[in-house]
PDB file of C-alpha atoms in Angstrom:
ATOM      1  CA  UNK N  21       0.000   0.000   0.000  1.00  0.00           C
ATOM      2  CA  UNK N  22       1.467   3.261  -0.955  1.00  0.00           C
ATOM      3  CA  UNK N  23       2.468   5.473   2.149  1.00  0.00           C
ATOM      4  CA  UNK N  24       0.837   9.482   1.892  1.00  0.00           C
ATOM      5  CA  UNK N  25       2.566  12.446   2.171  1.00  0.00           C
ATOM      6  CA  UNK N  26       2.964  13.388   5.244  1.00  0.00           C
ATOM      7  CA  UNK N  27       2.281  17.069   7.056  1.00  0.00           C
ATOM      8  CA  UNK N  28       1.105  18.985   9.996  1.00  0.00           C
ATOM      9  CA  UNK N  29       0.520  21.685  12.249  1.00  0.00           C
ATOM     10  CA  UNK N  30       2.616  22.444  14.854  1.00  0.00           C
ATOM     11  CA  UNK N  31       1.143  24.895  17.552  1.00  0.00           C
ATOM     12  CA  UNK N  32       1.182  25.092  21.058  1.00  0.00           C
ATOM     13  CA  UNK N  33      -1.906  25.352  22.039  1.00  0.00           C
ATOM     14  CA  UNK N  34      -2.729  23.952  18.879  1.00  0.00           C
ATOM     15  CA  UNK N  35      -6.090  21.768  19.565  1.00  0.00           C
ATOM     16  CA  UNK N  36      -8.869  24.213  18.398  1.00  0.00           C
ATOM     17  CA  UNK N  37      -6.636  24.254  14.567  1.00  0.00           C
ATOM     18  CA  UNK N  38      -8.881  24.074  11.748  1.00  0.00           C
ATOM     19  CA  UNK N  39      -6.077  22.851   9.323  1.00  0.00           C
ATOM     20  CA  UNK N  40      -6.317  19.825   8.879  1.00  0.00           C
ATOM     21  CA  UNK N  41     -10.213  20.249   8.210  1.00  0.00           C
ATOM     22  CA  UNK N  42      -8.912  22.460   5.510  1.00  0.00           C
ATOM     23  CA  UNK N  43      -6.251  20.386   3.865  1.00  0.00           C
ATOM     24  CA  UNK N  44      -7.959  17.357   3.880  1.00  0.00           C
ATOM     25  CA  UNK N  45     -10.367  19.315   2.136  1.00  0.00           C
ATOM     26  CA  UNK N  46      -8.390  20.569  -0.485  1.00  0.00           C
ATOM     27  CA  UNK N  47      -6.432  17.241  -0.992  1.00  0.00           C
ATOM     28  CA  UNK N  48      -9.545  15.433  -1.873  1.00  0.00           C
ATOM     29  CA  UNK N  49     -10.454  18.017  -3.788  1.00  0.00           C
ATOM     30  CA  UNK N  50      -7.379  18.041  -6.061  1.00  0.00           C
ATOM     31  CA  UNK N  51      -7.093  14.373  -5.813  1.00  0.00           C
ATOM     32  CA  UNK N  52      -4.022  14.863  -3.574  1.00  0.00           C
ATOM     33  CA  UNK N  53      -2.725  11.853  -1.689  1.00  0.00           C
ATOM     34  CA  UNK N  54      -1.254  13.587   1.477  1.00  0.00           C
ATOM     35  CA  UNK N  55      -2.127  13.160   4.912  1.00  0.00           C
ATOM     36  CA  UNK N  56      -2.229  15.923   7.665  1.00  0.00           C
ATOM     37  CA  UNK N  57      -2.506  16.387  11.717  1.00  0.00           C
ATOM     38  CA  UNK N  58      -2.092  18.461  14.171  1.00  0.00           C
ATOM     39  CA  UNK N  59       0.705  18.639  16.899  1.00  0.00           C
ATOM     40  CA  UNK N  60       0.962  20.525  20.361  1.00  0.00           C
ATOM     41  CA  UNK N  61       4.727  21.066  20.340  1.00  0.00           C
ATOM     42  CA  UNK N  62       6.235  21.735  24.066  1.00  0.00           C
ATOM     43  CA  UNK N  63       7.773  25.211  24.067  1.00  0.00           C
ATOM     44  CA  UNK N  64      11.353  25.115  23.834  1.00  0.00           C
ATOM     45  CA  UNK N  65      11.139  22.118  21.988  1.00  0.00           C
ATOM     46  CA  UNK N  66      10.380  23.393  18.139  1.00  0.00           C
ATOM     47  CA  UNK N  67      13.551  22.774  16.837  1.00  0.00           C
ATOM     48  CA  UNK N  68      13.880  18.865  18.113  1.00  0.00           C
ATOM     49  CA  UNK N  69      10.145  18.145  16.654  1.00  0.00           C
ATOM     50  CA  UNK N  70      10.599  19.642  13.144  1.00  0.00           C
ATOM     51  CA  UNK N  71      13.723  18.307  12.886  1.00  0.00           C
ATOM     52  CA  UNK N  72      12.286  14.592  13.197  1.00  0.00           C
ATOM     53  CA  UNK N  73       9.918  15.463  11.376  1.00  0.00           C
ATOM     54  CA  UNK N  74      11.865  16.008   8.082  1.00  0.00           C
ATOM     55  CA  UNK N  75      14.219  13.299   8.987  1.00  0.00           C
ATOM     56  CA  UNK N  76      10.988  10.901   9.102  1.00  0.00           C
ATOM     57  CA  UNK N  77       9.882  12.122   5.962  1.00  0.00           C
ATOM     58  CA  UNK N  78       7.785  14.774   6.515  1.00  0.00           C
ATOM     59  CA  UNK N  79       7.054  17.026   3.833  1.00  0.00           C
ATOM     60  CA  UNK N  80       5.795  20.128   5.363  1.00  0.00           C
ATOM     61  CA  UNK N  81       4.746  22.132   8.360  1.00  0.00           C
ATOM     62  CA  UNK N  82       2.260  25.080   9.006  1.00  0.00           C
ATOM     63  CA  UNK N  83       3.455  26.909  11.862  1.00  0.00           C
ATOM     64  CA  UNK N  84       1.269  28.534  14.429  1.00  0.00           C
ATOM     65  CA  UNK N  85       2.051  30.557  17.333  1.00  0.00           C
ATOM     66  CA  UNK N  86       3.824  30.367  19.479  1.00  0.00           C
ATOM     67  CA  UNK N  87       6.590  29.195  16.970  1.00  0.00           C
ATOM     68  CA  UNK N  88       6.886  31.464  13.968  1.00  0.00           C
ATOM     69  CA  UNK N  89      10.173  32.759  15.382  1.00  0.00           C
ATOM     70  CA  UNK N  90      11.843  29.793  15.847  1.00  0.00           C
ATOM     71  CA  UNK N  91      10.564  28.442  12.213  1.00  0.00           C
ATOM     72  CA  UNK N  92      11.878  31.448  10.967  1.00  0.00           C
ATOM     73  CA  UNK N  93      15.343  30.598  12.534  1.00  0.00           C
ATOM     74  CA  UNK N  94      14.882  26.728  11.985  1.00  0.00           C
ATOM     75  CA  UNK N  95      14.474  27.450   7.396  1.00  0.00           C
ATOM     76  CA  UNK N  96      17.793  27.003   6.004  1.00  0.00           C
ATOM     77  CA  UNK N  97      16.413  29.055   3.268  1.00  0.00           C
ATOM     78  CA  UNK N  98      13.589  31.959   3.504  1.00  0.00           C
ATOM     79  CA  UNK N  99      11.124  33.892   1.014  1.00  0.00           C
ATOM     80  CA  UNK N 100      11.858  37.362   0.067  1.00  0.00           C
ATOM     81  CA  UNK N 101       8.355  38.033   2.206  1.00  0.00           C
ATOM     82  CA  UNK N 102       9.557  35.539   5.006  1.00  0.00           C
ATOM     83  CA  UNK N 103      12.802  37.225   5.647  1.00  0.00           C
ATOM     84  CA  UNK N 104      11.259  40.621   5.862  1.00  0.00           C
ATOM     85  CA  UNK N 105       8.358  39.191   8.454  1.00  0.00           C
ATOM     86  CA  UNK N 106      11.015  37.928  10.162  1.00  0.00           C
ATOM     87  CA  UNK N 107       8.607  35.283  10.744  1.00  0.00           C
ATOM     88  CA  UNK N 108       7.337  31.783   9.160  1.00  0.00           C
ATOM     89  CA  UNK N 109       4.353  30.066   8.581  1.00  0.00           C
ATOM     90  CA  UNK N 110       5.425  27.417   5.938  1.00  0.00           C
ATOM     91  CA  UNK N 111       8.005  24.639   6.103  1.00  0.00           C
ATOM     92  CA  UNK N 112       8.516  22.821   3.021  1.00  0.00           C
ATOM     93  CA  UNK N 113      11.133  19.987   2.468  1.00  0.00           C
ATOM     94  CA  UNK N 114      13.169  20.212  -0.982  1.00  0.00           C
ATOM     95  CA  UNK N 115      14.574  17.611  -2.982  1.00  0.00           C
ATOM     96  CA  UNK N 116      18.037  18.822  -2.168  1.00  0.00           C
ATOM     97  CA  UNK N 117      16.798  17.962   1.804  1.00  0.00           C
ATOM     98  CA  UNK N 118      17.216  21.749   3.230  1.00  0.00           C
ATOM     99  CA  UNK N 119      13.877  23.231   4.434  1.00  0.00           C
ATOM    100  CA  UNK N 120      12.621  26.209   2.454  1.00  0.00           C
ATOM    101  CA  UNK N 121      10.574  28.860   4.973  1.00  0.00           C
ATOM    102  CA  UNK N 122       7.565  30.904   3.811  1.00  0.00           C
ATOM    103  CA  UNK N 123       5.130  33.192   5.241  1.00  0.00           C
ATOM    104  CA  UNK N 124       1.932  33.073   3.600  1.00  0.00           C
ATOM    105  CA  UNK N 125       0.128  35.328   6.290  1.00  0.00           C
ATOM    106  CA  UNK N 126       0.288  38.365   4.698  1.00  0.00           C
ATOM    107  CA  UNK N 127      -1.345  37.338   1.062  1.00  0.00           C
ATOM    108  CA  UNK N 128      -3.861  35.114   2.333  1.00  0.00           C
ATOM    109  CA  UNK N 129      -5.060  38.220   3.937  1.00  0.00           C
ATOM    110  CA  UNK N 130      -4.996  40.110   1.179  1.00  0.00           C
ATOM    111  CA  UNK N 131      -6.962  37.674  -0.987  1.00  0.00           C
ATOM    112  CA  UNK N 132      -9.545  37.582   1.546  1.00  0.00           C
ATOM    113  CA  UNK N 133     -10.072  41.592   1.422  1.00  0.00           C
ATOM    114  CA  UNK N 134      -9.381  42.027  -2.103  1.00  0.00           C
ATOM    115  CA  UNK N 135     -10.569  39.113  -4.159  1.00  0.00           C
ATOM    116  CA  UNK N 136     -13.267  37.410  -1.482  1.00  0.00           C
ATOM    117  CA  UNK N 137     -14.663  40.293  -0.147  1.00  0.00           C
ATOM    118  CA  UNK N 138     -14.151  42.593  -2.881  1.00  0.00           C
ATOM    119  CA  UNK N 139     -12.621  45.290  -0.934  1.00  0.00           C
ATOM    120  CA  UNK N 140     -10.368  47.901  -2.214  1.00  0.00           C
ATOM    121  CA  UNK N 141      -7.056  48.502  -1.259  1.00  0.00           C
ATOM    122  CA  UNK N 142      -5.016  50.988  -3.602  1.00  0.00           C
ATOM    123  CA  UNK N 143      -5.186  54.470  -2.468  1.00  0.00           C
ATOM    124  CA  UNK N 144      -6.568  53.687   1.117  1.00  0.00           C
ATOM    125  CA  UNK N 145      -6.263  54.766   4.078  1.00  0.00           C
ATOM    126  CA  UNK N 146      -5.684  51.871   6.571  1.00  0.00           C
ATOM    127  CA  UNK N 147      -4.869  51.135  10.707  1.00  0.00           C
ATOM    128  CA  UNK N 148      -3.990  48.032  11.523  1.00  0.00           C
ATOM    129  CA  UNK N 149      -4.022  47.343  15.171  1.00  0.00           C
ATOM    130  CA  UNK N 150      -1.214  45.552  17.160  1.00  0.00           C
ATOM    131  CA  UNK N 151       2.291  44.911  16.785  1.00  0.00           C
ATOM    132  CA  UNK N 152       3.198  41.150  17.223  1.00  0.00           C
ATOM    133  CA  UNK N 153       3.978  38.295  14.686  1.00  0.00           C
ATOM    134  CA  UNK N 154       0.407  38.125  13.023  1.00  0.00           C
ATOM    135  CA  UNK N 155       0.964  41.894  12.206  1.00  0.00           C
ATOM    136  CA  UNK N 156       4.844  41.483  10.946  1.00  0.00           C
ATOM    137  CA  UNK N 157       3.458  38.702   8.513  1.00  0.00           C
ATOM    138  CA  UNK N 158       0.696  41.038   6.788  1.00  0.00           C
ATOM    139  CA  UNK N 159       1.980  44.539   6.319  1.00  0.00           C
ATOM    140  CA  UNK N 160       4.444  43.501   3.399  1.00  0.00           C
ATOM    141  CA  UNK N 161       1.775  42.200   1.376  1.00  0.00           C
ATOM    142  CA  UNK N 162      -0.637  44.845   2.410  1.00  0.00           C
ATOM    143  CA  UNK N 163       2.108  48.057   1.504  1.00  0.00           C
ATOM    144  CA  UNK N 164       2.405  46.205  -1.985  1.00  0.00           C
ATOM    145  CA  UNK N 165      -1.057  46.567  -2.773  1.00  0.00           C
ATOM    146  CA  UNK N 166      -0.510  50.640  -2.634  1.00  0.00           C
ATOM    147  CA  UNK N 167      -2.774  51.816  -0.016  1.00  0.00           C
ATOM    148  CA  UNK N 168      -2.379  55.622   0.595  1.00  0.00           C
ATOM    149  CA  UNK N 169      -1.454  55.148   4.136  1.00  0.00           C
ATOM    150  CA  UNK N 170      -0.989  52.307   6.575  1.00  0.00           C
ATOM    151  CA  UNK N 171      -0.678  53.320  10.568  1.00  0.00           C
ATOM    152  CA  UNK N 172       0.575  50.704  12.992  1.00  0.00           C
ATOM    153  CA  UNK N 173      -1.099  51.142  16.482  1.00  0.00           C
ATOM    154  CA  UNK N 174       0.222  49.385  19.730  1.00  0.00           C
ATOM    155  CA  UNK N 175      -0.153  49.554  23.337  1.00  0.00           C
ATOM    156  CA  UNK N 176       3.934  49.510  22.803  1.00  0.00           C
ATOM    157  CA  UNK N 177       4.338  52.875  21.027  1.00  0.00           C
ATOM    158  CA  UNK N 178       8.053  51.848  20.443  1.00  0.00           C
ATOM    159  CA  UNK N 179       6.971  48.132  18.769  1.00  0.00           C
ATOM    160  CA  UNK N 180       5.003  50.160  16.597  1.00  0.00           C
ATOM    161  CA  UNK N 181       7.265  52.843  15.475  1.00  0.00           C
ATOM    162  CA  UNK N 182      10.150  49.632  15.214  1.00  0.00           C
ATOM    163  CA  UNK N 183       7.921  47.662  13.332  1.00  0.00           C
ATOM    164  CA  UNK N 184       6.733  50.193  11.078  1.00  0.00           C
ATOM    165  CA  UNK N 185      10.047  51.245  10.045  1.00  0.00           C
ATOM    166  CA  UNK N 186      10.947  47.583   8.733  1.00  0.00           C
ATOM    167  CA  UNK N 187       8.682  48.087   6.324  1.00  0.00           C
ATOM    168  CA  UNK N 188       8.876  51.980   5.327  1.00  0.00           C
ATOM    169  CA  UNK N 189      10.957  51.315   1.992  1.00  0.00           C
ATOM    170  CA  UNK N 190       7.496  49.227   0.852  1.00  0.00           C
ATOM    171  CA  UNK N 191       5.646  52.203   1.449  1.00  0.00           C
ATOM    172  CA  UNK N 192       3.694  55.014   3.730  1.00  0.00           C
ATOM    173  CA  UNK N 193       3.899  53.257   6.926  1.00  0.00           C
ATOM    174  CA  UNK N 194       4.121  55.100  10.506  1.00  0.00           C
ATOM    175  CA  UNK N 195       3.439  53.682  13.899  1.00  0.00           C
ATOM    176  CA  UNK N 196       2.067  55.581  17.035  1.00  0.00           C
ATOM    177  CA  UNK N 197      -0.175  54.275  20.421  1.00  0.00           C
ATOM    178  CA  UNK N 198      -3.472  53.774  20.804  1.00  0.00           C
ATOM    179  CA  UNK N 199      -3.826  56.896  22.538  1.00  0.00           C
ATOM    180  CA  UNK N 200      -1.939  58.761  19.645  1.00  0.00           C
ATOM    181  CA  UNK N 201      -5.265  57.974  17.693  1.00  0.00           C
ATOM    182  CA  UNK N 202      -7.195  61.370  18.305  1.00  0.00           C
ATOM    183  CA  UNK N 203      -7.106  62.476  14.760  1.00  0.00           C
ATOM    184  CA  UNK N 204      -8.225  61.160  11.247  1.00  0.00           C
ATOM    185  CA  UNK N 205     -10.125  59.177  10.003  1.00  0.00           C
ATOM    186  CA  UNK N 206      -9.761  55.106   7.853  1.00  0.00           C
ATOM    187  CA  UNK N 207     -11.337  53.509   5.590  1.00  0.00           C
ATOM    188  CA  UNK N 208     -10.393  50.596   6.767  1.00  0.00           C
ATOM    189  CA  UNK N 209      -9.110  48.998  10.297  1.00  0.00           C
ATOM    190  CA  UNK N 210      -7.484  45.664  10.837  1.00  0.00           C
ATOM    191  CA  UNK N 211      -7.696  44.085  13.994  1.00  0.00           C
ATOM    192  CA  UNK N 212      -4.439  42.436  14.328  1.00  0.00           C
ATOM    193  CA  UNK N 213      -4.297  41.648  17.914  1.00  0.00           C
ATOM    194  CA  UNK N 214      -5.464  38.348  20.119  1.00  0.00           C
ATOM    195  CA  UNK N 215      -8.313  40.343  22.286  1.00  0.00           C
ATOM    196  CA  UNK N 216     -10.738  39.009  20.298  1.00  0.00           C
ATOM    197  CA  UNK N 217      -9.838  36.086  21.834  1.00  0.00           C
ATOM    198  CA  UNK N 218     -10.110  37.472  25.624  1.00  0.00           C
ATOM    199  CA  UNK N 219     -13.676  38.972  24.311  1.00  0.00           C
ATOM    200  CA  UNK N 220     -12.034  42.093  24.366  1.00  0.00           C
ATOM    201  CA  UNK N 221     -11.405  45.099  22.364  1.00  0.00           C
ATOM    202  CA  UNK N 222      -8.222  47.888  22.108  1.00  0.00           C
ATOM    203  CA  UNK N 223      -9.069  50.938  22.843  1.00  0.00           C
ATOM    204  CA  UNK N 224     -10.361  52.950  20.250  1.00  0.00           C
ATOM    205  CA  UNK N 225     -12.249  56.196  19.777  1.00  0.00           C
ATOM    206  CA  UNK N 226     -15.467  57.068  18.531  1.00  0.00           C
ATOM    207  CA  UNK N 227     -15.934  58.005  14.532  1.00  0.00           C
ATOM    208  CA  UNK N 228     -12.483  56.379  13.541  1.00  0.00           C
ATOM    209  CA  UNK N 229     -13.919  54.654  10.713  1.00  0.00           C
ATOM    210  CA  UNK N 230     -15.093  56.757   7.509  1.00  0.00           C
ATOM    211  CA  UNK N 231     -18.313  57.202   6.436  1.00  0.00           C
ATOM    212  CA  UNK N 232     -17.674  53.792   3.828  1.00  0.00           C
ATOM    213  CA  UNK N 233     -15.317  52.513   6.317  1.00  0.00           C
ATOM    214  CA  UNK N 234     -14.785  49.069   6.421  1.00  0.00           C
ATOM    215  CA  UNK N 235     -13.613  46.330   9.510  1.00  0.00           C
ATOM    216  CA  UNK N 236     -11.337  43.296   9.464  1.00  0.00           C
ATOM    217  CA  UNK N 237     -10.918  40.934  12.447  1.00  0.00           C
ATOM    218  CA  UNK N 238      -8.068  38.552  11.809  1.00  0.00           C
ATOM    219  CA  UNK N 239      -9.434  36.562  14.545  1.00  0.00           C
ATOM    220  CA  UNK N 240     -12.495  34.124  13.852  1.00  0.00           C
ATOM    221  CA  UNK N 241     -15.217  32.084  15.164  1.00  0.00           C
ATOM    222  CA  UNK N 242     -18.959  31.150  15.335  1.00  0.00           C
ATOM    223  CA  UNK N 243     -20.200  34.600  16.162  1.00  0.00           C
ATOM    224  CA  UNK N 244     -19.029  38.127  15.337  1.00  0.00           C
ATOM    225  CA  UNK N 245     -16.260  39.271  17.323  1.00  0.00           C
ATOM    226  CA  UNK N 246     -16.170  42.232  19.996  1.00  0.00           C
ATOM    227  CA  UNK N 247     -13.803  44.249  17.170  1.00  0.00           C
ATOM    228  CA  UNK N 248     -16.551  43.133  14.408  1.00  0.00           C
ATOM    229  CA  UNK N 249     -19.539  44.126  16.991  1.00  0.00           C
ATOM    230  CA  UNK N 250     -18.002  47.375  17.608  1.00  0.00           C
ATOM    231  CA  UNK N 251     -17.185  48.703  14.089  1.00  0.00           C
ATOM    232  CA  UNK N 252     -20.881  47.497  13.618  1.00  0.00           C
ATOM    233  CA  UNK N 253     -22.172  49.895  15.927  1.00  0.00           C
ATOM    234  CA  UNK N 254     -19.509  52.739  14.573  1.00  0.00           C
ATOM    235  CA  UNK N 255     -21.935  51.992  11.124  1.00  0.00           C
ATOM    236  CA  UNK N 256     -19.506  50.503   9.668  1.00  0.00           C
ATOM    237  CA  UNK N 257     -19.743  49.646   5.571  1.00  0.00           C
ATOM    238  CA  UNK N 258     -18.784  45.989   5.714  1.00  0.00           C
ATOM    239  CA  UNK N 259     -17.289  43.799   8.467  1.00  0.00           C
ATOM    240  CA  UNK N 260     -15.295  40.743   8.167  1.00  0.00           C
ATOM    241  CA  UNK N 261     -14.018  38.207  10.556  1.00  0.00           C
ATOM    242  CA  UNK N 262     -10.871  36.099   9.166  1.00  0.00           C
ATOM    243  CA  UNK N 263     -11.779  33.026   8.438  1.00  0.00           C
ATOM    244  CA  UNK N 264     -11.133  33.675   4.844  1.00  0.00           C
ATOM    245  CA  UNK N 265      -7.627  34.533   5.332  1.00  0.00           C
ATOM    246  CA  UNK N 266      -7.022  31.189   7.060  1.00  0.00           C
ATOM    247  CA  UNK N 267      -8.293  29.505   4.234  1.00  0.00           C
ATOM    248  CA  UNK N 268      -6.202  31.686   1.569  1.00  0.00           C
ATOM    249  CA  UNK N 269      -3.247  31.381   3.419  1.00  0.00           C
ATOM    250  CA  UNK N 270      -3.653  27.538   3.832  1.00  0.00           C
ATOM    251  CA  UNK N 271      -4.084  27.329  -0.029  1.00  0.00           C
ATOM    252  CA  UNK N 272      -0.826  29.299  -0.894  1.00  0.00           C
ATOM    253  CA  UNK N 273       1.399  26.812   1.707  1.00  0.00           C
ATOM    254  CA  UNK N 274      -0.615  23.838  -0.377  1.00  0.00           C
ATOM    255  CA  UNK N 275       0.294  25.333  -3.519  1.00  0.00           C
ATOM    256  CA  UNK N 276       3.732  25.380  -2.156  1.00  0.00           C
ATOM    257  CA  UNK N 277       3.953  22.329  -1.020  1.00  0.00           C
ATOM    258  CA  UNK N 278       2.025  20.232  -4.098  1.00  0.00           C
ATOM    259  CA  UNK N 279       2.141  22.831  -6.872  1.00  0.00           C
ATOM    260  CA  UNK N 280      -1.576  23.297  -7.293  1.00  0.00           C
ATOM    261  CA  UNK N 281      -4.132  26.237  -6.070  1.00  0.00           C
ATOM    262  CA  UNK N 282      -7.329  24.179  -4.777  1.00  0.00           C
ATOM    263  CA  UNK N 283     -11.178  26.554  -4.822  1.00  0.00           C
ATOM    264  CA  UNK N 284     -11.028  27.954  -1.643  1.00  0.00           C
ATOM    265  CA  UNK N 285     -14.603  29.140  -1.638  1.00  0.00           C
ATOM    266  CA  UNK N 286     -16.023  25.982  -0.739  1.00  0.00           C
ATOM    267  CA  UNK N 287     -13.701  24.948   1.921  1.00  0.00           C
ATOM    268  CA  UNK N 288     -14.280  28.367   3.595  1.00  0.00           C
ATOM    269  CA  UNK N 289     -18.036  27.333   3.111  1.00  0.00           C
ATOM    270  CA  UNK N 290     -17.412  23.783   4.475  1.00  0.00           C
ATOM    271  CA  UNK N 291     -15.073  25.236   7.809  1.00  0.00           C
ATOM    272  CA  UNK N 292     -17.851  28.109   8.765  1.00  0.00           C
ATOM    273  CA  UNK N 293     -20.430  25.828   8.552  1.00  0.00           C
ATOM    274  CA  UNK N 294     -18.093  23.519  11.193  1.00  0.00           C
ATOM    275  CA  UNK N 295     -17.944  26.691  13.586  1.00  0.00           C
ATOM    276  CA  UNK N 296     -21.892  27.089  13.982  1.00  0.00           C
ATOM    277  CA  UNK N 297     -22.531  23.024  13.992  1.00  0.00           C
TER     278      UNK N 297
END
């Protein structure tokens, strides 16, 4: 009997993962003969675990927090994007045996926004919220797509301001605090940070969001999220939660790892329908 493929997920905590939902999905869908798990990894212990991994024969990893960093340092060679995250999200094995390290955050994102949801992003104005790894992966992608403006806020100021000026040769990117945020207004706000996950929301103020502002909580689940319930009641245009970018940026680390781009509309159909069963 011929042995599949094998990848996985490593994550600590890493139980809730929708992933391998997702790729089984799009390897029966493709007619893909792979198969794919999860894995709670012990912290500290990243390294050891992908390293047996590959030397079992495993094919590829998706990396979720908290081990982007030390996937990042663990690639012996990294994406243009990657490298500039300073972060990974993809491990894929190569024929020559070294481990090639992606970061797929950032465009599955902005597939979501610009091809799912149809929103624009050229000439925008845009505040993205928080300063940690899911932020570093996105902004590249984001500048590239030529929004007028991109602001960085963080409880951090400094974090901000640091992380903002990685990225300033990509485009018009500044970073300031949350109180800093007394002036102007967006047309669209990304929630980058994990309080959606606490059920709570950064501090914002009133009227932030234009007139056809829209929202974007890179979080998920079965029911809106505080972010997506308060740019609601700020009228906003549209609001989106991310399940959509999990599924985009799933199908560009398949694509990397089997050469093929599965439909991701009905898997994101398939998963949302799992949150709400």
């Amino acid at each position: 009997m011929e042995t599949k493929d094998q990848y996985a997920v490593y994550g600590n905590p890493v139980k809730h993962s929708k992933s391998p939902q997702i790729h089984a999905a799009f390897a029966e869908q493709t007619g893909q003969q792979l198969h794919y798990r999860a894995r709670k990894i012990e912290l500290e212990h990243f390294a050891e675990a992908a390293t047996k991994f590959f030397s079992h024969g495993g094919k590829g990893l998706n990396i979720t927090v908290p081990f982007k960093l030390d996937a990042f340092e663990f690639a012996d060679q990294l994406s243009g994007r990657a490298r500039r995250a300073g972060a990974v999200n993809t491990l894929a094995l190569q024929e020559d045996g070294s481990v090639y390290g992606d970061n797929t955050d950032g465009i599955g994102l902005v597939r979501d926004i610009h091809s799912n949801l149809g929103w624009e992003l050229s000439g925008r104005r845009i505040l993205v919220l928080g300063a940690g790894g899911a932020v570093r992966g996105i902004l590249g992608p984001l500048l590239k797509q030529r929004p007028a403006h991109v602001l960085v806020a963080n409880r951090t100021v400094s974090k901000a301001q640091s992380l903002a000026k990685n990225f300033e040769s990509l485009g018009h990117v500044a970073g300031c605090s949350y109180e800093g945020l007394t002036s102007g207004q967006f047309d669209l706000i990304i929630n980058g940070t994990s309080a959606s996950m606490r059920g709570d929301l950064p501090p914002l103020p009133h009227h932030i969001l234009s007139n056809d502002g829209c929202a974007y909580d890179m979080m998920y689940g079965a029911e809106p999220t505080p972010f997506m319930r308060w740019a609601a009641g700020e009228t906003a245009w549209a609001v989106s939660d991310g399940l959509g970018m999990l599924v985009e940026q799933a199908a560009e680390s398949f694509c990397i790892w089997r050469g093929v781009r599965p439909d991701t509309k009905p898997v994101m159909d398939l998963v949302r329908q799992s949150l709400s069963a």
